[in-house]
mmCIF file of C-alpha atoms in Angstrom:
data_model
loop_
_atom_site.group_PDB
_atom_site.id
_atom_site.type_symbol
_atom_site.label_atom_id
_atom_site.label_comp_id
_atom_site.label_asym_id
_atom_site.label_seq_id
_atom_site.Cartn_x
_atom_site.Cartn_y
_atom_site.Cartn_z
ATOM 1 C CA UNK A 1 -38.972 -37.803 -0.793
ATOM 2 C CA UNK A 2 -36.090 -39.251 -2.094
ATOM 3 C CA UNK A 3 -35.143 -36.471 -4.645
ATOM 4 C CA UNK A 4 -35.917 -34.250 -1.341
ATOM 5 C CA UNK A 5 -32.888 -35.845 0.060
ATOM 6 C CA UNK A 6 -30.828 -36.040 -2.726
ATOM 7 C CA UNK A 7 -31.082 -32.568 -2.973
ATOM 8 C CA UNK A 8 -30.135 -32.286 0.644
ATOM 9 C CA UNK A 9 -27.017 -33.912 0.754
ATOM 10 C CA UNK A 10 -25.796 -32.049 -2.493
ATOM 11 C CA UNK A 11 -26.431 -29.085 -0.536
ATOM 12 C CA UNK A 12 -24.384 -30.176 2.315
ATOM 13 C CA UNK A 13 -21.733 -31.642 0.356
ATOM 14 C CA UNK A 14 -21.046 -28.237 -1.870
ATOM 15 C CA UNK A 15 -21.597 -26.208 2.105
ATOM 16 C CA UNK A 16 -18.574 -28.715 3.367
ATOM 17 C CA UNK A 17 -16.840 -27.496 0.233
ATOM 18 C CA UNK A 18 -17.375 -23.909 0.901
ATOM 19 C CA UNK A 19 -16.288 -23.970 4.655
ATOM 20 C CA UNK A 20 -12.739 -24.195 4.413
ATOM 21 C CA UNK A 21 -11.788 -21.547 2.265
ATOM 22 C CA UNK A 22 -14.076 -19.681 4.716
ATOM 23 C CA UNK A 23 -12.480 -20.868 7.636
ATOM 24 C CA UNK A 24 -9.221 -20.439 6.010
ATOM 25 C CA UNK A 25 -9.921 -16.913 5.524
ATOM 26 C CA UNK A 26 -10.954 -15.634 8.950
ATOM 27 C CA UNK A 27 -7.665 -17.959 10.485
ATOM 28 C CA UNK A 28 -5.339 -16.237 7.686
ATOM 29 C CA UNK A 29 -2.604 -14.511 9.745
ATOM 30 C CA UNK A 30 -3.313 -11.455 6.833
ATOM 31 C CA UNK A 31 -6.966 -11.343 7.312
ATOM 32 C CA UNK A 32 -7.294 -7.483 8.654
ATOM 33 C CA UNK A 33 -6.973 -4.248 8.451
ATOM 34 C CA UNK A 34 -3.548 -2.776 7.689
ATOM 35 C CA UNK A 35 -1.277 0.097 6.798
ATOM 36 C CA UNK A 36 2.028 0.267 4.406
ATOM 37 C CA UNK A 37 4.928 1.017 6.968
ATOM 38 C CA UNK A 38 7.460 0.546 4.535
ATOM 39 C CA UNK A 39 8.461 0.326 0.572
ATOM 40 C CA UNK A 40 11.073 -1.997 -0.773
ATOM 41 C CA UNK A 41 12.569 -1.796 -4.571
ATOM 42 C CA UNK A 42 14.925 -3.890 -6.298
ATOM 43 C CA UNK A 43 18.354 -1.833 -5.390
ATOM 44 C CA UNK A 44 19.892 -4.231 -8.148
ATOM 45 C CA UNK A 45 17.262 -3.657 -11.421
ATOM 46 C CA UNK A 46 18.455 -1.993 -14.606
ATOM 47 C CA UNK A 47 15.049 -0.343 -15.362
ATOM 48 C CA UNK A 48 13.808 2.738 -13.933
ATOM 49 C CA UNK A 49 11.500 1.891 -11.779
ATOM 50 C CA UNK A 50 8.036 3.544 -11.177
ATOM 51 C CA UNK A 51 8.272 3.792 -7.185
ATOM 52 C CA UNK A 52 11.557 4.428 -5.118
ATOM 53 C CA UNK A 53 12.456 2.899 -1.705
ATOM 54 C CA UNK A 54 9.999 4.255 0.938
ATOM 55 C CA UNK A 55 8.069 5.952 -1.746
ATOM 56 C CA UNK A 56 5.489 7.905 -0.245
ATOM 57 C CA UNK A 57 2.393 7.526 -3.029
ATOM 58 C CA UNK A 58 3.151 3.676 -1.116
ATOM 59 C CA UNK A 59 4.159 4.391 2.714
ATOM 60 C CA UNK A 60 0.854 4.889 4.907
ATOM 61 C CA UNK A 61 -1.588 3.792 2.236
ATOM 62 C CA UNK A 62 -4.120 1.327 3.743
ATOM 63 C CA UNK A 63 -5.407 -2.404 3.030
ATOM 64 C CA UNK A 64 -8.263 -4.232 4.005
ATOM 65 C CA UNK A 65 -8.495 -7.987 3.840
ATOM 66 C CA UNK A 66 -11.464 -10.135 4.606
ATOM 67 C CA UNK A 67 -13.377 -13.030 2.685
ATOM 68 C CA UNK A 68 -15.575 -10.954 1.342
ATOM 69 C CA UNK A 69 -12.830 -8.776 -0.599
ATOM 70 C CA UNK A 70 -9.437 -7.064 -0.433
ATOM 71 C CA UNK A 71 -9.928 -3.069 -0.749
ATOM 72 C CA UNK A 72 -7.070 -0.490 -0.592
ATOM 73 C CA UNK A 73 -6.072 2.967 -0.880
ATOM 74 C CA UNK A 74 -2.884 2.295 -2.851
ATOM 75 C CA UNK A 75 -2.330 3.318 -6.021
ATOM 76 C CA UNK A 76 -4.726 1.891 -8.875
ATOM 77 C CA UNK A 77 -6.476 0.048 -5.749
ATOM 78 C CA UNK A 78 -7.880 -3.590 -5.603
ATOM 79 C CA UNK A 79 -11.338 -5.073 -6.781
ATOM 80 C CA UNK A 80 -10.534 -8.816 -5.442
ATOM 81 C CA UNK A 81 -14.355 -9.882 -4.456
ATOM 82 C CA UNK A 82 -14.455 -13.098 -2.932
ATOM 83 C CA UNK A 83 -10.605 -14.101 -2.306
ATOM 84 C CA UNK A 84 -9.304 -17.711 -1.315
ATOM 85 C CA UNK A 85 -6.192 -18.381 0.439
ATOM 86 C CA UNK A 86 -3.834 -20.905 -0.030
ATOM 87 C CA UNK A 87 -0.970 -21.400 2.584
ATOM 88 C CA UNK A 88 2.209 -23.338 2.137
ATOM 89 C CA UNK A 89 5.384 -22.398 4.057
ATOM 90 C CA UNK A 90 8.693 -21.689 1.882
ATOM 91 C CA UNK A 91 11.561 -19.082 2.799
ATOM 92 C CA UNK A 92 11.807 -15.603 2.518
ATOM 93 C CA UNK A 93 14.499 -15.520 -0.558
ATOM 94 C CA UNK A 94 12.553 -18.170 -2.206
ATOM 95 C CA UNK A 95 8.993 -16.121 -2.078
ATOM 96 C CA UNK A 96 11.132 -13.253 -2.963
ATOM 97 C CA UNK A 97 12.233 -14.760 -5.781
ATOM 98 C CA UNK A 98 8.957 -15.979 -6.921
ATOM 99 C CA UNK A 99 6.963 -13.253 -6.432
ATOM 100 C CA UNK A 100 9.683 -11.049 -8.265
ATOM 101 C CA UNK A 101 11.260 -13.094 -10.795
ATOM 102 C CA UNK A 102 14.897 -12.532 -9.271
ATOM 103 C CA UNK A 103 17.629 -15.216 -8.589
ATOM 104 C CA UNK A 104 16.525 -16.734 -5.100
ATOM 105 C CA UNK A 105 20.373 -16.409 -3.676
ATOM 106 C CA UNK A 106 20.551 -13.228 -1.740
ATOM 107 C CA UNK A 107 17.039 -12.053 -2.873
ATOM 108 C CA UNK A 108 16.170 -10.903 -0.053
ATOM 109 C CA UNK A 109 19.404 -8.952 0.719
ATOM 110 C CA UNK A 110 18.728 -7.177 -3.222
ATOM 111 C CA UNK A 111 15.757 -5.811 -1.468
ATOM 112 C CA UNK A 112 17.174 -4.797 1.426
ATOM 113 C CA UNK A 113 14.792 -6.239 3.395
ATOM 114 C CA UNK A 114 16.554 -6.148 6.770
ATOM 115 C CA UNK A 115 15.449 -9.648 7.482
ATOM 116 C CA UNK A 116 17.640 -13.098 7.004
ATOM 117 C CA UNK A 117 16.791 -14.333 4.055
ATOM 118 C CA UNK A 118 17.151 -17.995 4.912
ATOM 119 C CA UNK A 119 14.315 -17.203 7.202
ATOM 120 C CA UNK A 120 10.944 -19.870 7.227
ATOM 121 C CA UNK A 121 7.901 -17.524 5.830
ATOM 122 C CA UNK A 122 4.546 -18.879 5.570
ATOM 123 C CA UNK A 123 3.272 -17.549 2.104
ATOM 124 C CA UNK A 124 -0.520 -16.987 1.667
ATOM 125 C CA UNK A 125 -1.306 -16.759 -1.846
ATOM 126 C CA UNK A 126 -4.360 -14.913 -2.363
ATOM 127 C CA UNK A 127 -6.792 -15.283 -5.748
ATOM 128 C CA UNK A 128 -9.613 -13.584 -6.705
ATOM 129 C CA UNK A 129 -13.112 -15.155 -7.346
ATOM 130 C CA UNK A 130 -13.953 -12.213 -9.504
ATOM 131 C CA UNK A 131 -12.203 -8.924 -10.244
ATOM 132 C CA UNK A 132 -8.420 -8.077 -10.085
ATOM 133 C CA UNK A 133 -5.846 -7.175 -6.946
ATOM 134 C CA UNK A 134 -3.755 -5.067 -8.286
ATOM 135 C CA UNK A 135 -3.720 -1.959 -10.551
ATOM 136 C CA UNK A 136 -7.004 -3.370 -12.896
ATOM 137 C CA UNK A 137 -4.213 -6.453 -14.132
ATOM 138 C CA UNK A 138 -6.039 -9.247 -14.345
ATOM 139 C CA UNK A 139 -3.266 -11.401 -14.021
ATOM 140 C CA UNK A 140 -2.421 -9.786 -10.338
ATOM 141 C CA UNK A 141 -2.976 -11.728 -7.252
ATOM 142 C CA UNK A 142 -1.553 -11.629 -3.922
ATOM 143 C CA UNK A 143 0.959 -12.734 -2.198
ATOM 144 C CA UNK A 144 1.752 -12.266 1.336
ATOM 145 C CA UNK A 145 4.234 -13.572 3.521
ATOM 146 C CA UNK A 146 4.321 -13.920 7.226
ATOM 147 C CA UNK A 147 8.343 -13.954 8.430
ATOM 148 C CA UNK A 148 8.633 -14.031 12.272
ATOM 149 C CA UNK A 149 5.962 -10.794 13.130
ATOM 150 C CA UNK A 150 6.265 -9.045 9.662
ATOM 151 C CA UNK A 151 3.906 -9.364 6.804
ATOM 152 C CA UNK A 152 5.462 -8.521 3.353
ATOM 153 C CA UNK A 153 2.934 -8.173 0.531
ATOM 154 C CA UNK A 154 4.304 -8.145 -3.110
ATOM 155 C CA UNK A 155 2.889 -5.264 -4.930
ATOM 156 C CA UNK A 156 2.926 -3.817 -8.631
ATOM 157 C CA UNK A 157 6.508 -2.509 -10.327
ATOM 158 C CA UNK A 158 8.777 -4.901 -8.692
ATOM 159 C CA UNK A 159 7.872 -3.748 -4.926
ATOM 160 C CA UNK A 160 7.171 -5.293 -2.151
ATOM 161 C CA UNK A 161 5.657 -3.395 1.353
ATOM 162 C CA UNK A 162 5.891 -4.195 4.432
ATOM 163 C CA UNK A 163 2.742 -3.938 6.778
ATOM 164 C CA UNK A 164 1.739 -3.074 9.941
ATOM 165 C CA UNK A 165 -1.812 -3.588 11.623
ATOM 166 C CA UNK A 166 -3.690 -0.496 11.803
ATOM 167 C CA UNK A 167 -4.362 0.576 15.866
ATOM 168 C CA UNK A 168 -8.551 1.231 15.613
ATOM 169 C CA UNK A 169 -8.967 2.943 18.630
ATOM 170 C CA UNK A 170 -5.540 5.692 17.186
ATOM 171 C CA UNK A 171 -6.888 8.779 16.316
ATOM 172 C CA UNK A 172 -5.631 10.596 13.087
ATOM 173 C CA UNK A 173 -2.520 12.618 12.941
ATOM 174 C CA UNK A 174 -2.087 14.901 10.059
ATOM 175 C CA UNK A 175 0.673 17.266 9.631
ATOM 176 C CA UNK A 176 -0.531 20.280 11.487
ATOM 177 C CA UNK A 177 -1.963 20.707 14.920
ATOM 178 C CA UNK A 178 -5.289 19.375 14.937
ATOM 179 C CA UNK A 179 -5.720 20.958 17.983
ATOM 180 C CA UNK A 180 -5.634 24.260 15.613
ATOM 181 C CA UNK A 181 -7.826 23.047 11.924
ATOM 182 C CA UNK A 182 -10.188 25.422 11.211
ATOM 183 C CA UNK A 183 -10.779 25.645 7.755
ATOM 184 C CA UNK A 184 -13.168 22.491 6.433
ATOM 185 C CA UNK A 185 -10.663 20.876 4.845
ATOM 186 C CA UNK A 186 -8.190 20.596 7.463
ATOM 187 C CA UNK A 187 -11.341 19.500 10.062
ATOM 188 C CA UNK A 188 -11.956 16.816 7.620
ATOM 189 C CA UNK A 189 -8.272 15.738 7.309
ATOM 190 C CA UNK A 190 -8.286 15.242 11.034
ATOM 191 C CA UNK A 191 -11.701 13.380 11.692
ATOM 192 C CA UNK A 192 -10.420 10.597 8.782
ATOM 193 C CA UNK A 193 -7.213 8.537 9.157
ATOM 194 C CA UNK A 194 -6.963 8.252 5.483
ATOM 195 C CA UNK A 195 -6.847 11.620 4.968
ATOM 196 C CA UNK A 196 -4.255 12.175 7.571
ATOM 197 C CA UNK A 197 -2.128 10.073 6.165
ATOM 198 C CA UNK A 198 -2.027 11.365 3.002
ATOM 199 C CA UNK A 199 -1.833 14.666 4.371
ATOM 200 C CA UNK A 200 1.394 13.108 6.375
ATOM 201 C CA UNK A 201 2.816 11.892 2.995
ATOM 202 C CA UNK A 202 2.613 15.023 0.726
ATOM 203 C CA UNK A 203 4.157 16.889 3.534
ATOM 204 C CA UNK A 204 6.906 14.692 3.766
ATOM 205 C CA UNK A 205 7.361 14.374 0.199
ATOM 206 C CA UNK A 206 7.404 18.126 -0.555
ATOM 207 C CA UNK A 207 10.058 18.573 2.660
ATOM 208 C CA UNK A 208 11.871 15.707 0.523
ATOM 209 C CA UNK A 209 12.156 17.352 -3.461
ATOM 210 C CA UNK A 210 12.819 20.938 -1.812
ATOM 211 C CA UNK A 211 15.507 19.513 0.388
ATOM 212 C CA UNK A 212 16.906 17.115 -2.703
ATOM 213 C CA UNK A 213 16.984 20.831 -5.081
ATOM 214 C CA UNK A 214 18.912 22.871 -2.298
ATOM 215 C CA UNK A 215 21.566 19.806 -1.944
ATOM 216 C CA UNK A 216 22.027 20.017 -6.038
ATOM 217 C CA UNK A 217 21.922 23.705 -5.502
ATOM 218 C CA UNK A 218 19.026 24.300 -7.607
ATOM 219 C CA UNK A 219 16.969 27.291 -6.442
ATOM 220 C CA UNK A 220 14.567 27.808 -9.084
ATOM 221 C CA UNK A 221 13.351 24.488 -8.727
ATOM 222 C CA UNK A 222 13.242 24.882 -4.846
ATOM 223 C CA UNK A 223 11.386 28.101 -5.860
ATOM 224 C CA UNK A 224 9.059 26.285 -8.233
ATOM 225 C CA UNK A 225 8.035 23.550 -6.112
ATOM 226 C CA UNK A 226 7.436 26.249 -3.332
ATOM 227 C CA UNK A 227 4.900 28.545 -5.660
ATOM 228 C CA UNK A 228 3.363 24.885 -6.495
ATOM 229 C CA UNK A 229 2.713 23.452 -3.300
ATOM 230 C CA UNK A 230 0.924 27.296 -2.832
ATOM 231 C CA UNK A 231 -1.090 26.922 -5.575
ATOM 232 C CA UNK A 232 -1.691 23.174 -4.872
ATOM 233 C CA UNK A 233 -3.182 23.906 -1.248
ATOM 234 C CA UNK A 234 -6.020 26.657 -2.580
ATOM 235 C CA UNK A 235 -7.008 23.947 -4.882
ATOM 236 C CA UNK A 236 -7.153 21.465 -2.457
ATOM 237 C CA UNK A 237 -8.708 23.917 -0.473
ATOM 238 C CA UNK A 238 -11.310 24.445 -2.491
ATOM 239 C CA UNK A 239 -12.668 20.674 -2.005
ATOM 240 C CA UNK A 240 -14.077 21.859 1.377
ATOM 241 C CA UNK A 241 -15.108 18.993 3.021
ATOM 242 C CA UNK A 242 -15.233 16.107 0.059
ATOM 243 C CA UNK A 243 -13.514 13.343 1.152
ATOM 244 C CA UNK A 244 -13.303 11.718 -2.171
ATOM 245 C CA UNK A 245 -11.885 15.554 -3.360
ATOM 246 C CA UNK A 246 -9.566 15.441 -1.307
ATOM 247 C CA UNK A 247 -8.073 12.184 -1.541
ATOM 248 C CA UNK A 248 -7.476 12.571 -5.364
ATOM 249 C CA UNK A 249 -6.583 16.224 -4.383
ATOM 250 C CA UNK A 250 -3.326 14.930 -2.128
ATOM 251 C CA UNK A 251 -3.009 11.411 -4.768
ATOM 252 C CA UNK A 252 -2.982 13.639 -7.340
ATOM 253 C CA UNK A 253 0.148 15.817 -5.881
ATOM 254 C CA UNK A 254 1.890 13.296 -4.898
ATOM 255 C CA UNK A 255 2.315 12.087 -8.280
ATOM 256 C CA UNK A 256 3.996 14.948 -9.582
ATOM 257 C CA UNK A 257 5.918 15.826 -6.645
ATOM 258 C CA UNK A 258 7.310 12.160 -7.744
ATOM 259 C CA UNK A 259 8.149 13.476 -10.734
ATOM 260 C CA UNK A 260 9.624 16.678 -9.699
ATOM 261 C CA UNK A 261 13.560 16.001 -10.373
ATOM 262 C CA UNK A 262 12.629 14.819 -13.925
ATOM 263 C CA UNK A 263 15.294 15.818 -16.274
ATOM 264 C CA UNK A 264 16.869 17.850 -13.685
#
């Protein structure tokens, strides 16, 4: 009887330990479902840097944060199973500059945030039980922080995105008239909000690189990217319905559409 209750009161004792972080979680002002409204880059860093300002392989991507795990469709996604938080308030240049490894004067300001700088911002710093948060680097966790109604996440290559709850009851708005989709793949890009987005983002992106080659007065690589996107779409056609086709379909161009004024 004794060892009965010994037992007991371990049990309770490690279940008082667990509650907090659990409690923690579902109070976390980050705890949610959310989409990237915005991509920030260090306007001030000698390297050339993997993702521009507003890139759009970042804008509209999605992230989902609970206790059970952190999931998301950016690129190189998140396996963080079983994340704690831990909150402590600081200000926006200073997380800026920790998260980033800049100078904290003006940090904010070299990331054109739009926000003051000297600004309180509760910081949640996120770590995983198991598994990674960013881009398979074990090393990556996350860090969030919450500055008047924004939420700033720090993400991989020096940027850091700025978030905006995702509207459940919204419907998904692709590119075209849904109103119109006929073909499988465009019904499918319409009845998913992932999918729409994406859809959203190569369109803007392949508006952006023709635009960018008429300003330098480049047609043959306005006429390039045109005979690509062409091909592109009867590939991505050809995925029918598959959701998972798609999405590395529209991933996959986005990629090189980023890379379409290389050595130009």
């Amino acid at each position: 009887m004794k060892t009965h209750k010994i037992v007991m009161l371990a049990a309770a004792i490690s279940a008082a330990t667990l509650l907090p972080s659990l409690a923690l979680a579902a109070k976390s002002p980050v705890t949610g479902e959310w989409q990237v409204k915005q991509a920030f880059i260090n306007t001030e860093s000698e390297r050339t840097l993997n993702y521009q300002f507003n890139d759009d392989r970042l804008v509209g991507r999605f992230l989902s944060v609970t206790d059970k795990g952190i999931s998301t469709s950016l690129p190189g996604g998140s396996n963080c199973q079983s994340p704690t938080i831990k909150e402590n308030g600081s200000t926006l240049n200073a997380w800026v500059a920790a998260t980033q490894s800049i100078p904290e004067k003006d940090a904010a300001k070299t990331y054109e945030l739009g926000l003051d700088g000297k600004a309180k911002a509760q910081v949640e710093n996120i770590t995983c039980a198991s598994g990674n948060f960013s881009n398979g680097d074990p090393g990556a966790d996350a860090s969030f922080a919450v500055v008047n109604k924004s939420v700033l996440l720090n993400w991989t290559d020096g940027t850091i995105l700025l978030l905006a709850p995702v509207d459940k009851n919204s419907k998904p708005k692709a590119s075209f008239d849904c109103a119109k989709a006929a073909s499988a793949p465009e019904k499918a890009i319409c009845s998913d909000r992932e999918l729409a987005s994406l859809d959203n983002s190569v369109a803007r992106s392949y508006r952006s690189f023709r635009q960018e080659a008429v300003k330098v007065g480049n047609k043959d690589l306005d006429k390039q990217l045109q005979s690509q996107q062409k091909a592109w779409l009867s590939q991505r056609n050809s995925c029918n319905a598959d959701t998972e086709c798609l999405k590395k379909s529209m991933n996959d161009r986005l990629e090189t559409l980023a890379h379409s004024l290389d050595g130009v």
